[in-house]
mmCIF file of C-alpha atoms in Angstrom:
data_model
loop_
_atom_site.group_PDB
_atom_site.id
_atom_site.type_symbol
_atom_site.label_atom_id
_atom_site.label_comp_id
_atom_site.label_asym_id
_atom_site.label_seq_id
_atom_site.Cartn_x
_atom_site.Cartn_y
_atom_site.Cartn_z
ATOM 1 C CA UNK A 1 61.840 17.848 -39.534
ATOM 2 C CA UNK A 2 61.574 14.491 -41.291
ATOM 3 C CA UNK A 3 58.991 11.845 -40.611
ATOM 4 C CA UNK A 4 59.805 9.491 -37.756
ATOM 5 C CA UNK A 5 60.078 5.850 -38.722
ATOM 6 C CA UNK A 6 58.924 3.059 -36.426
ATOM 7 C CA UNK A 7 61.652 1.206 -34.644
ATOM 8 C CA UNK A 8 62.537 -2.315 -35.613
ATOM 9 C CA UNK A 9 60.960 -3.662 -32.390
ATOM 10 C CA UNK A 10 57.630 -1.932 -33.092
ATOM 11 C CA UNK A 11 57.688 -3.063 -36.694
ATOM 12 C CA UNK A 12 58.427 -6.615 -35.649
ATOM 13 C CA UNK A 13 55.538 -6.593 -33.147
ATOM 14 C CA UNK A 14 53.094 -5.410 -35.786
ATOM 15 C CA UNK A 15 54.310 -8.057 -38.224
ATOM 16 C CA UNK A 16 53.884 -10.803 -35.620
ATOM 17 C CA UNK A 17 50.342 -9.559 -34.778
ATOM 18 C CA UNK A 18 49.389 -9.618 -38.453
ATOM 19 C CA UNK A 19 50.869 -13.082 -38.802
ATOM 20 C CA UNK A 20 48.819 -14.314 -35.809
ATOM 21 C CA UNK A 21 45.616 -12.919 -37.295
ATOM 22 C CA UNK A 22 46.366 -14.409 -40.699
ATOM 23 C CA UNK A 23 47.068 -17.832 -39.223
ATOM 24 C CA UNK A 24 43.959 -17.786 -36.980
ATOM 25 C CA UNK A 25 45.985 -18.000 -33.772
ATOM 26 C CA UNK A 26 44.404 -16.016 -30.902
ATOM 27 C CA UNK A 27 46.496 -13.928 -28.570
ATOM 28 C CA UNK A 28 46.333 -14.185 -24.796
ATOM 29 C CA UNK A 29 44.348 -10.927 -24.454
ATOM 30 C CA UNK A 30 41.827 -12.143 -27.030
ATOM 31 C CA UNK A 31 41.432 -15.418 -25.153
ATOM 32 C CA UNK A 32 40.801 -13.475 -21.926
ATOM 33 C CA UNK A 33 38.142 -11.344 -23.617
ATOM 34 C CA UNK A 34 36.502 -14.442 -25.057
ATOM 35 C CA UNK A 35 36.586 -16.092 -21.639
ATOM 36 C CA UNK A 36 34.964 -13.063 -20.014
ATOM 37 C CA UNK A 37 32.278 -12.978 -22.704
ATOM 38 C CA UNK A 38 31.560 -16.655 -22.241
ATOM 39 C CA UNK A 39 31.058 -16.059 -18.521
ATOM 40 C CA UNK A 40 28.707 -13.147 -19.206
ATOM 41 C CA UNK A 41 26.905 -15.175 -21.845
ATOM 42 C CA UNK A 42 25.929 -17.737 -19.215
ATOM 43 C CA UNK A 43 24.244 -14.951 -17.253
ATOM 44 C CA UNK A 44 22.346 -13.894 -20.371
ATOM 45 C CA UNK A 45 21.104 -17.455 -20.851
ATOM 46 C CA UNK A 46 19.944 -17.493 -17.227
ATOM 47 C CA UNK A 47 18.068 -14.227 -17.765
ATOM 48 C CA UNK A 48 16.457 -15.457 -20.997
ATOM 49 C CA UNK A 49 13.377 -17.120 -19.366
ATOM 50 C CA UNK A 50 12.562 -13.926 -17.480
ATOM 51 C CA UNK A 51 13.025 -11.824 -20.618
ATOM 52 C CA UNK A 52 10.746 -14.132 -22.610
ATOM 53 C CA UNK A 53 8.159 -14.038 -19.827
ATOM 54 C CA UNK A 54 8.006 -10.237 -19.917
ATOM 55 C CA UNK A 55 7.951 -10.155 -23.717
ATOM 56 C CA UNK A 56 5.103 -12.658 -23.994
ATOM 57 C CA UNK A 57 2.937 -11.663 -21.028
ATOM 58 C CA UNK A 58 3.699 -7.932 -20.667
ATOM 59 C CA UNK A 59 4.824 -6.446 -23.981
ATOM 60 C CA UNK A 60 2.856 -8.442 -26.554
ATOM 61 C CA UNK A 61 -0.470 -7.758 -24.759
ATOM 62 C CA UNK A 62 0.192 -4.033 -25.309
ATOM 63 C CA UNK A 63 -1.032 -4.597 -28.864
ATOM 64 C CA UNK A 64 -4.467 -5.052 -27.327
ATOM 65 C CA UNK A 65 -4.537 -1.335 -26.529
ATOM 66 C CA UNK A 66 -6.254 -0.776 -29.870
ATOM 67 C CA UNK A 67 -9.344 -2.537 -28.460
ATOM 68 C CA UNK A 68 -9.993 0.670 -26.498
ATOM 69 C CA UNK A 69 -10.552 2.466 -29.816
ATOM 70 C CA UNK A 70 -12.668 -0.211 -31.485
ATOM 71 C CA UNK A 71 -16.215 -1.507 -31.316
ATOM 72 C CA UNK A 72 -14.876 -4.938 -30.507
ATOM 73 C CA UNK A 73 -16.754 -8.148 -31.200
ATOM 74 C CA UNK A 74 -15.448 -11.685 -30.927
ATOM 75 C CA UNK A 75 -16.482 -12.732 -34.427
ATOM 76 C CA UNK A 76 -14.365 -10.123 -36.248
ATOM 77 C CA UNK A 77 -11.440 -10.178 -33.824
ATOM 78 C CA UNK A 78 -9.188 -7.304 -32.813
ATOM 79 C CA UNK A 79 -8.110 -6.147 -36.271
ATOM 80 C CA UNK A 80 -11.413 -6.851 -38.010
ATOM 81 C CA UNK A 81 -13.646 -4.949 -35.583
ATOM 82 C CA UNK A 82 -14.749 -1.454 -36.694
ATOM 83 C CA UNK A 83 -13.100 1.637 -35.239
ATOM 84 C CA UNK A 84 -15.051 3.518 -32.569
ATOM 85 C CA UNK A 85 -12.731 6.458 -31.961
ATOM 86 C CA UNK A 86 -13.080 7.830 -28.444
ATOM 87 C CA UNK A 87 -16.649 6.592 -27.957
ATOM 88 C CA UNK A 88 -15.501 3.916 -25.508
ATOM 89 C CA UNK A 89 -13.981 6.558 -23.252
ATOM 90 C CA UNK A 90 -17.274 8.450 -23.041
ATOM 91 C CA UNK A 91 -18.805 5.520 -21.158
ATOM 92 C CA UNK A 92 -16.487 6.111 -18.203
ATOM 93 C CA UNK A 93 -15.859 9.849 -18.323
ATOM 94 C CA UNK A 94 -19.557 10.704 -18.589
ATOM 95 C CA UNK A 95 -20.593 8.186 -15.940
ATOM 96 C CA UNK A 96 -22.006 9.579 -12.670
ATOM 97 C CA UNK A 97 -19.815 7.051 -10.857
ATOM 98 C CA UNK A 98 -16.554 8.510 -12.236
ATOM 99 C CA UNK A 99 -15.765 10.719 -9.248
ATOM 100 C CA UNK A 100 -16.806 8.123 -6.670
ATOM 101 C CA UNK A 101 -14.727 5.217 -7.970
ATOM 102 C CA UNK A 102 -11.710 7.440 -8.735
ATOM 103 C CA UNK A 103 -11.817 9.029 -5.286
ATOM 104 C CA UNK A 104 -12.190 5.672 -3.541
ATOM 105 C CA UNK A 105 -9.287 4.206 -5.536
ATOM 106 C CA UNK A 106 -6.951 7.095 -4.716
ATOM 107 C CA UNK A 107 -8.078 7.450 -1.101
ATOM 108 C CA UNK A 108 -7.698 3.772 -0.234
ATOM 109 C CA UNK A 109 -4.339 3.491 -1.999
ATOM 110 C CA UNK A 110 -2.995 6.564 -0.197
ATOM 111 C CA UNK A 111 -3.993 4.939 3.096
ATOM 112 C CA UNK A 112 -2.449 1.611 2.094
ATOM 113 C CA UNK A 113 0.810 3.196 0.907
ATOM 114 C CA UNK A 114 1.236 5.733 3.707
ATOM 115 C CA UNK A 115 0.214 3.641 6.696
ATOM 116 C CA UNK A 116 1.673 0.460 5.198
ATOM 117 C CA UNK A 117 5.095 2.029 4.666
ATOM 118 C CA UNK A 118 5.170 3.449 8.192
ATOM 119 C CA UNK A 119 4.139 0.160 9.812
ATOM 120 C CA UNK A 120 6.543 -1.909 7.687
ATOM 121 C CA UNK A 121 9.534 0.328 8.460
ATOM 122 C CA UNK A 122 8.682 0.488 12.164
ATOM 123 C CA UNK A 123 8.221 -3.289 12.394
ATOM 124 C CA UNK A 124 11.488 -3.927 10.550
ATOM 125 C CA UNK A 125 13.366 -1.619 12.938
ATOM 126 C CA UNK A 126 11.850 -3.331 15.979
ATOM 127 C CA UNK A 127 12.682 -6.790 14.637
ATOM 128 C CA UNK A 128 16.255 -5.719 13.912
ATOM 129 C CA UNK A 129 16.644 -4.857 17.608
ATOM 130 C CA UNK A 130 15.827 -8.407 18.740
ATOM 131 C CA UNK A 131 19.103 -10.059 19.722
ATOM 132 C CA UNK A 132 17.817 -13.633 19.866
ATOM 133 C CA UNK A 133 17.925 -15.109 16.368
ATOM 134 C CA UNK A 134 15.298 -17.722 17.247
ATOM 135 C CA UNK A 135 12.876 -15.080 18.499
ATOM 136 C CA UNK A 136 13.556 -12.850 15.486
ATOM 137 C CA UNK A 137 12.947 -15.707 13.023
ATOM 138 C CA UNK A 138 9.764 -16.687 14.851
ATOM 139 C CA UNK A 139 8.337 -13.160 14.707
ATOM 140 C CA UNK A 140 9.311 -12.816 11.038
ATOM 141 C CA UNK A 141 7.509 -16.059 10.213
ATOM 142 C CA UNK A 142 4.325 -14.997 11.999
ATOM 143 C CA UNK A 143 4.361 -11.595 10.310
ATOM 144 C CA UNK A 144 5.117 -12.916 6.820
ATOM 145 C CA UNK A 145 2.789 -15.943 6.872
ATOM 146 C CA UNK A 146 -0.484 -14.018 6.159
ATOM 147 C CA UNK A 147 1.000 -12.827 2.860
ATOM 148 C CA UNK A 148 0.524 -16.345 1.428
ATOM 149 C CA UNK A 149 -3.128 -16.692 2.482
ATOM 150 C CA UNK A 150 -5.726 -16.333 -0.276
ATOM 151 C CA UNK A 151 -8.126 -13.394 -0.097
ATOM 152 C CA UNK A 152 -11.009 -15.874 -0.246
ATOM 153 C CA UNK A 153 -9.775 -17.495 2.961
ATOM 154 C CA UNK A 154 -9.282 -14.047 4.503
ATOM 155 C CA UNK A 155 -12.888 -13.155 3.633
ATOM 156 C CA UNK A 156 -14.115 -16.251 5.484
ATOM 157 C CA UNK A 157 -12.100 -15.290 8.548
ATOM 158 C CA UNK A 158 -13.373 -11.714 8.354
ATOM 159 C CA UNK A 159 -16.956 -12.945 8.127
ATOM 160 C CA UNK A 160 -16.580 -14.823 11.416
ATOM 161 C CA UNK A 161 -15.501 -11.575 13.064
ATOM 162 C CA UNK A 162 -17.969 -9.137 11.480
ATOM 163 C CA UNK A 163 -21.187 -11.182 11.216
ATOM 164 C CA UNK A 164 -24.097 -9.440 12.906
ATOM 165 C CA UNK A 165 -25.619 -12.425 14.717
ATOM 166 C CA UNK A 166 -22.740 -14.850 15.247
ATOM 167 C CA UNK A 167 -19.717 -12.610 14.745
ATOM 168 C CA UNK A 168 -16.975 -12.638 17.372
ATOM 169 C CA UNK A 169 -16.864 -8.834 17.661
ATOM 170 C CA UNK A 170 -20.619 -8.501 18.170
ATOM 171 C CA UNK A 171 -20.553 -11.295 20.767
ATOM 172 C CA UNK A 172 -17.913 -9.350 22.686
ATOM 173 C CA UNK A 173 -19.885 -6.113 22.357
ATOM 174 C CA UNK A 174 -23.041 -7.820 23.625
ATOM 175 C CA UNK A 175 -21.134 -9.346 26.550
ATOM 176 C CA UNK A 176 -19.868 -5.882 27.490
ATOM 177 C CA UNK A 177 -23.352 -4.391 27.290
ATOM 178 C CA UNK A 178 -22.980 -2.551 23.976
ATOM 179 C CA UNK A 179 -25.301 -2.673 20.989
ATOM 180 C CA UNK A 180 -24.400 -4.859 18.042
ATOM 181 C CA UNK A 181 -22.877 -3.236 14.967
ATOM 182 C CA UNK A 182 -24.109 -4.170 11.494
ATOM 183 C CA UNK A 183 -20.770 -3.961 9.713
ATOM 184 C CA UNK A 184 -22.158 -5.090 6.361
ATOM 185 C CA UNK A 185 -24.430 -2.051 6.125
ATOM 186 C CA UNK A 186 -22.084 0.607 7.572
ATOM 187 C CA UNK A 187 -19.952 1.912 4.661
ATOM 188 C CA UNK A 188 -18.219 4.500 6.858
ATOM 189 C CA UNK A 189 -16.421 1.744 8.791
ATOM 190 C CA UNK A 190 -14.997 -0.060 5.790
ATOM 191 C CA UNK A 191 -12.020 2.137 4.886
ATOM 192 C CA UNK A 192 -10.637 1.404 8.359
ATOM 193 C CA UNK A 193 -11.520 -2.303 8.051
ATOM 194 C CA UNK A 194 -9.794 -2.574 4.673
ATOM 195 C CA UNK A 195 -6.685 -0.800 5.981
ATOM 196 C CA UNK A 196 -6.457 -3.138 8.987
ATOM 197 C CA UNK A 197 -6.876 -6.258 6.844
ATOM 198 C CA UNK A 198 -4.399 -4.955 4.268
ATOM 199 C CA UNK A 199 -1.809 -4.266 6.971
ATOM 200 C CA UNK A 200 -2.305 -7.698 8.511
ATOM 201 C CA UNK A 201 -1.799 -9.448 5.176
ATOM 202 C CA UNK A 202 0.812 -7.288 3.422
ATOM 203 C CA UNK A 203 3.062 -5.855 6.130
ATOM 204 C CA UNK A 204 5.273 -8.944 6.223
ATOM 205 C CA UNK A 205 6.359 -8.496 2.602
ATOM 206 C CA UNK A 206 7.615 -4.962 3.216
ATOM 207 C CA UNK A 207 9.252 -5.999 6.480
ATOM 208 C CA UNK A 208 11.372 -8.606 4.681
ATOM 209 C CA UNK A 209 12.629 -6.006 2.185
ATOM 210 C CA UNK A 210 13.436 -3.418 4.855
ATOM 211 C CA UNK A 211 15.124 -6.009 7.063
ATOM 212 C CA UNK A 212 17.370 -6.964 4.155
ATOM 213 C CA UNK A 213 18.285 -3.302 3.692
ATOM 214 C CA UNK A 214 18.982 -2.893 7.419
ATOM 215 C CA UNK A 215 21.212 -5.968 7.385
ATOM 216 C CA UNK A 216 23.272 -4.410 4.599
ATOM 217 C CA UNK A 217 24.149 -1.284 6.607
ATOM 218 C CA UNK A 218 27.850 -1.132 7.494
ATOM 219 C CA UNK A 219 28.263 -1.888 11.255
ATOM 220 C CA UNK A 220 31.146 0.580 11.394
ATOM 221 C CA UNK A 221 28.627 3.415 11.191
ATOM 222 C CA UNK A 222 27.014 2.286 14.448
ATOM 223 C CA UNK A 223 30.411 1.769 16.074
ATOM 224 C CA UNK A 224 31.492 5.300 15.166
ATOM 225 C CA UNK A 225 28.199 6.679 16.490
ATOM 226 C CA UNK A 226 28.610 4.822 19.802
ATOM 227 C CA UNK A 227 32.119 6.226 20.155
ATOM 228 C CA UNK A 228 30.663 9.710 19.659
ATOM 229 C CA UNK A 229 28.159 9.018 22.447
ATOM 230 C CA UNK A 230 24.994 8.487 20.380
ATOM 231 C CA UNK A 231 22.237 6.491 22.054
ATOM 232 C CA UNK A 232 20.186 3.848 20.239
ATOM 233 C CA UNK A 233 17.407 6.255 19.234
ATOM 234 C CA UNK A 234 19.932 8.657 17.749
ATOM 235 C CA UNK A 235 21.558 5.800 15.836
ATOM 236 C CA UNK A 236 18.178 4.914 14.353
ATOM 237 C CA UNK A 237 17.296 8.478 13.359
ATOM 238 C CA UNK A 238 20.778 9.562 12.189
ATOM 239 C CA UNK A 239 22.118 6.346 10.634
ATOM 240 C CA UNK A 240 19.475 3.671 10.047
ATOM 241 C CA UNK A 241 16.693 5.814 8.560
ATOM 242 C CA UNK A 242 18.989 7.762 6.185
ATOM 243 C CA UNK A 243 20.440 4.449 4.977
ATOM 244 C CA UNK A 244 16.900 3.112 4.431
ATOM 245 C CA UNK A 245 15.838 6.187 2.501
ATOM 246 C CA UNK A 246 16.731 4.897 -1.005
ATOM 247 C CA UNK A 247 14.850 1.639 -0.399
ATOM 248 C CA UNK A 248 11.817 3.497 0.951
ATOM 249 C CA UNK A 249 11.806 5.860 -2.038
ATOM 250 C CA UNK A 250 12.029 3.036 -4.575
ATOM 251 C CA UNK A 251 9.132 1.133 -2.991
ATOM 252 C CA UNK A 252 7.075 4.335 -2.697
ATOM 253 C CA UNK A 253 7.635 5.229 -6.350
ATOM 254 C CA UNK A 254 6.676 1.731 -7.492
ATOM 255 C CA UNK A 255 3.566 1.860 -5.287
ATOM 256 C CA UNK A 256 2.595 5.302 -6.598
ATOM 257 C CA UNK A 257 2.809 3.904 -10.125
ATOM 258 C CA UNK A 258 -0.147 1.648 -9.284
ATOM 259 C CA UNK A 259 -2.115 4.187 -7.286
ATOM 260 C CA UNK A 260 -4.906 4.197 -9.904
ATOM 261 C CA UNK A 261 -5.282 0.419 -9.581
ATOM 262 C CA UNK A 262 -7.469 -0.846 -6.775
ATOM 263 C CA UNK A 263 -6.752 -4.138 -5.061
ATOM 264 C CA UNK A 264 -9.470 -6.058 -6.883
ATOM 265 C CA UNK A 265 -8.756 -9.386 -5.177
ATOM 266 C CA UNK A 266 -9.066 -7.923 -1.709
ATOM 267 C CA UNK A 267 -12.064 -5.650 -2.245
ATOM 268 C CA UNK A 268 -14.148 -8.056 -4.301
ATOM 269 C CA UNK A 269 -13.433 -10.946 -1.935
ATOM 270 C CA UNK A 270 -14.272 -8.935 1.190
ATOM 271 C CA UNK A 271 -17.096 -6.735 -0.134
ATOM 272 C CA UNK A 272 -18.436 -8.662 -3.114
ATOM 273 C CA UNK A 273 -21.643 -7.306 -4.635
ATOM 274 C CA UNK A 274 -22.828 -5.593 -1.460
ATOM 275 C CA UNK A 275 -24.229 -2.371 -2.919
ATOM 276 C CA UNK A 276 -24.621 -0.825 0.541
ATOM 277 C CA UNK A 277 -20.834 -0.502 0.777
ATOM 278 C CA UNK A 278 -20.130 0.847 -2.717
ATOM 279 C CA UNK A 279 -19.973 4.468 -1.559
ATOM 280 C CA UNK A 280 -16.640 3.858 0.230
ATOM 281 C CA UNK A 281 -15.297 0.603 -1.239
ATOM 282 C CA UNK A 282 -16.109 0.640 -4.958
ATOM 283 C CA UNK A 283 -12.879 1.223 -6.920
ATOM 284 C CA UNK A 284 -12.112 1.460 -10.635
ATOM 285 C CA UNK A 285 -11.253 -2.230 -10.938
ATOM 286 C CA UNK A 286 -14.462 -3.514 -9.344
ATOM 287 C CA UNK A 287 -16.451 -1.001 -11.411
ATOM 288 C CA UNK A 288 -14.831 -2.303 -14.611
ATOM 289 C CA UNK A 289 -15.545 -5.898 -13.581
ATOM 290 C CA UNK A 290 -19.235 -5.188 -13.011
ATOM 291 C CA UNK A 291 -19.446 -3.256 -16.285
ATOM 292 C CA UNK A 292 -17.878 -6.123 -18.215
ATOM 293 C CA UNK A 293 -20.177 -8.612 -16.511
ATOM 294 C CA UNK A 294 -23.245 -6.468 -17.243
ATOM 295 C CA UNK A 295 -22.575 -5.119 -20.753
ATOM 296 C CA UNK A 296 -19.919 -7.521 -22.061
ATOM 297 C CA UNK A 297 -18.228 -4.666 -23.938
ATOM 298 C CA UNK A 298 -14.467 -5.204 -24.028
ATOM 299 C CA UNK A 299 -13.903 -1.873 -25.771
ATOM 300 C CA UNK A 300 -15.256 0.144 -22.852
ATOM 301 C CA UNK A 301 -13.384 -1.835 -20.226
ATOM 302 C CA UNK A 302 -10.147 -1.653 -22.251
ATOM 303 C CA UNK A 303 -10.539 2.118 -22.450
ATOM 304 C CA UNK A 304 -10.694 2.316 -18.663
ATOM 305 C CA UNK A 305 -7.631 0.080 -18.381
ATOM 306 C CA UNK A 306 -5.726 2.360 -20.772
ATOM 307 C CA UNK A 307 -6.758 5.357 -18.666
ATOM 308 C CA UNK A 308 -5.391 3.640 -15.554
ATOM 309 C CA UNK A 309 -2.105 2.815 -17.287
ATOM 310 C CA UNK A 310 -1.580 6.363 -18.557
ATOM 311 C CA UNK A 311 -2.339 7.878 -15.157
ATOM 312 C CA UNK A 312 -0.016 5.376 -13.482
ATOM 313 C CA UNK A 313 2.779 6.317 -15.903
ATOM 314 C CA UNK A 314 2.258 10.016 -15.179
ATOM 315 C CA UNK A 315 2.250 9.389 -11.433
ATOM 316 C CA UNK A 316 5.453 7.341 -11.458
ATOM 317 C CA UNK A 317 7.274 9.996 -13.524
ATOM 318 C CA UNK A 318 6.002 12.713 -11.184
ATOM 319 C CA UNK A 319 7.039 10.718 -8.114
ATOM 320 C CA UNK A 320 10.534 10.227 -9.485
ATOM 321 C CA UNK A 321 10.761 13.959 -10.267
ATOM 322 C CA UNK A 322 9.779 14.762 -6.683
ATOM 323 C CA UNK A 323 12.374 12.292 -5.404
ATOM 324 C CA UNK A 324 15.041 14.096 -7.439
ATOM 325 C CA UNK A 325 14.017 17.403 -5.899
ATOM 326 C CA UNK A 326 14.078 15.980 -2.378
ATOM 327 C CA UNK A 327 17.326 14.070 -2.886
ATOM 328 C CA UNK A 328 20.759 15.584 -2.381
ATOM 329 C CA UNK A 329 21.981 13.742 -5.467
ATOM 330 C CA UNK A 330 21.611 14.996 -9.023
ATOM 331 C CA UNK A 331 19.744 11.931 -10.227
ATOM 332 C CA UNK A 332 16.492 10.354 -9.168
ATOM 333 C CA UNK A 333 15.841 6.952 -7.724
ATOM 334 C CA UNK A 334 14.810 5.213 -10.945
ATOM 335 C CA UNK A 335 16.698 7.244 -13.580
#
């Protein structure tokens, strides 16, 4: 069979398209594409400050990782200081405090993450059941307000409660006929104290996120469940919690990624340099701070920071892998 030739209409259309391109005249479809790109370009310009912020304050400082492998001194700078190999890591990994500070960091963070997630989800569910908008907004404000209070201010409040002689708790114990408790010399009590203070200050942030997720649940799910005869508890367990599961998993994975980082602001503000409490409150971050203050060696402290970052990366990958195994979907929460 012979070759098929294009029809006159097709040939004419191609000739007109070539003529438009040669003359610089844009077609309607090209104008639409350009219009869509211009709209997307505005979004890119809006995202530019955030991108620059992360590049300058998060990615560029990664170059400082080489300090962990150098005998750093301020006179020679980062690139002029002599290489030290892995000597800076020996300071931490051969320290007798390695197990104590690592255990305290992991133990306290597990308590913060586990109990904090449970309390935040439970509080969000209870607030979502309040029908009065004024009452709901009032409770949300009271719960979220402590999140904005500085840890220094929190430490002053805590001191008025825990002081041995003039503390509110010891005054109540004495009035009830009990002996006073010296909180500042009882390290066994401080994991519970830190958990309570952490919940009081940080629960409101998680509640706001979970409330937003609850608000986004389709009301038709509840309506269908009520038609099937489900009570309110069944609606919570069969509809609300499964719909919250992706949000809970994302927040858990992000929290697990920082499980090797202690809350330095909280612990140093509340405990300070009280050596009697180090056995249960000293974490990697406070240990690094004291080491830097004592020895002034940035190489050793940078090595510990690199160790924390690597362990956090491993933990977040492992957590996402576990989420993929527990999820019915083929992909994980983050990727």
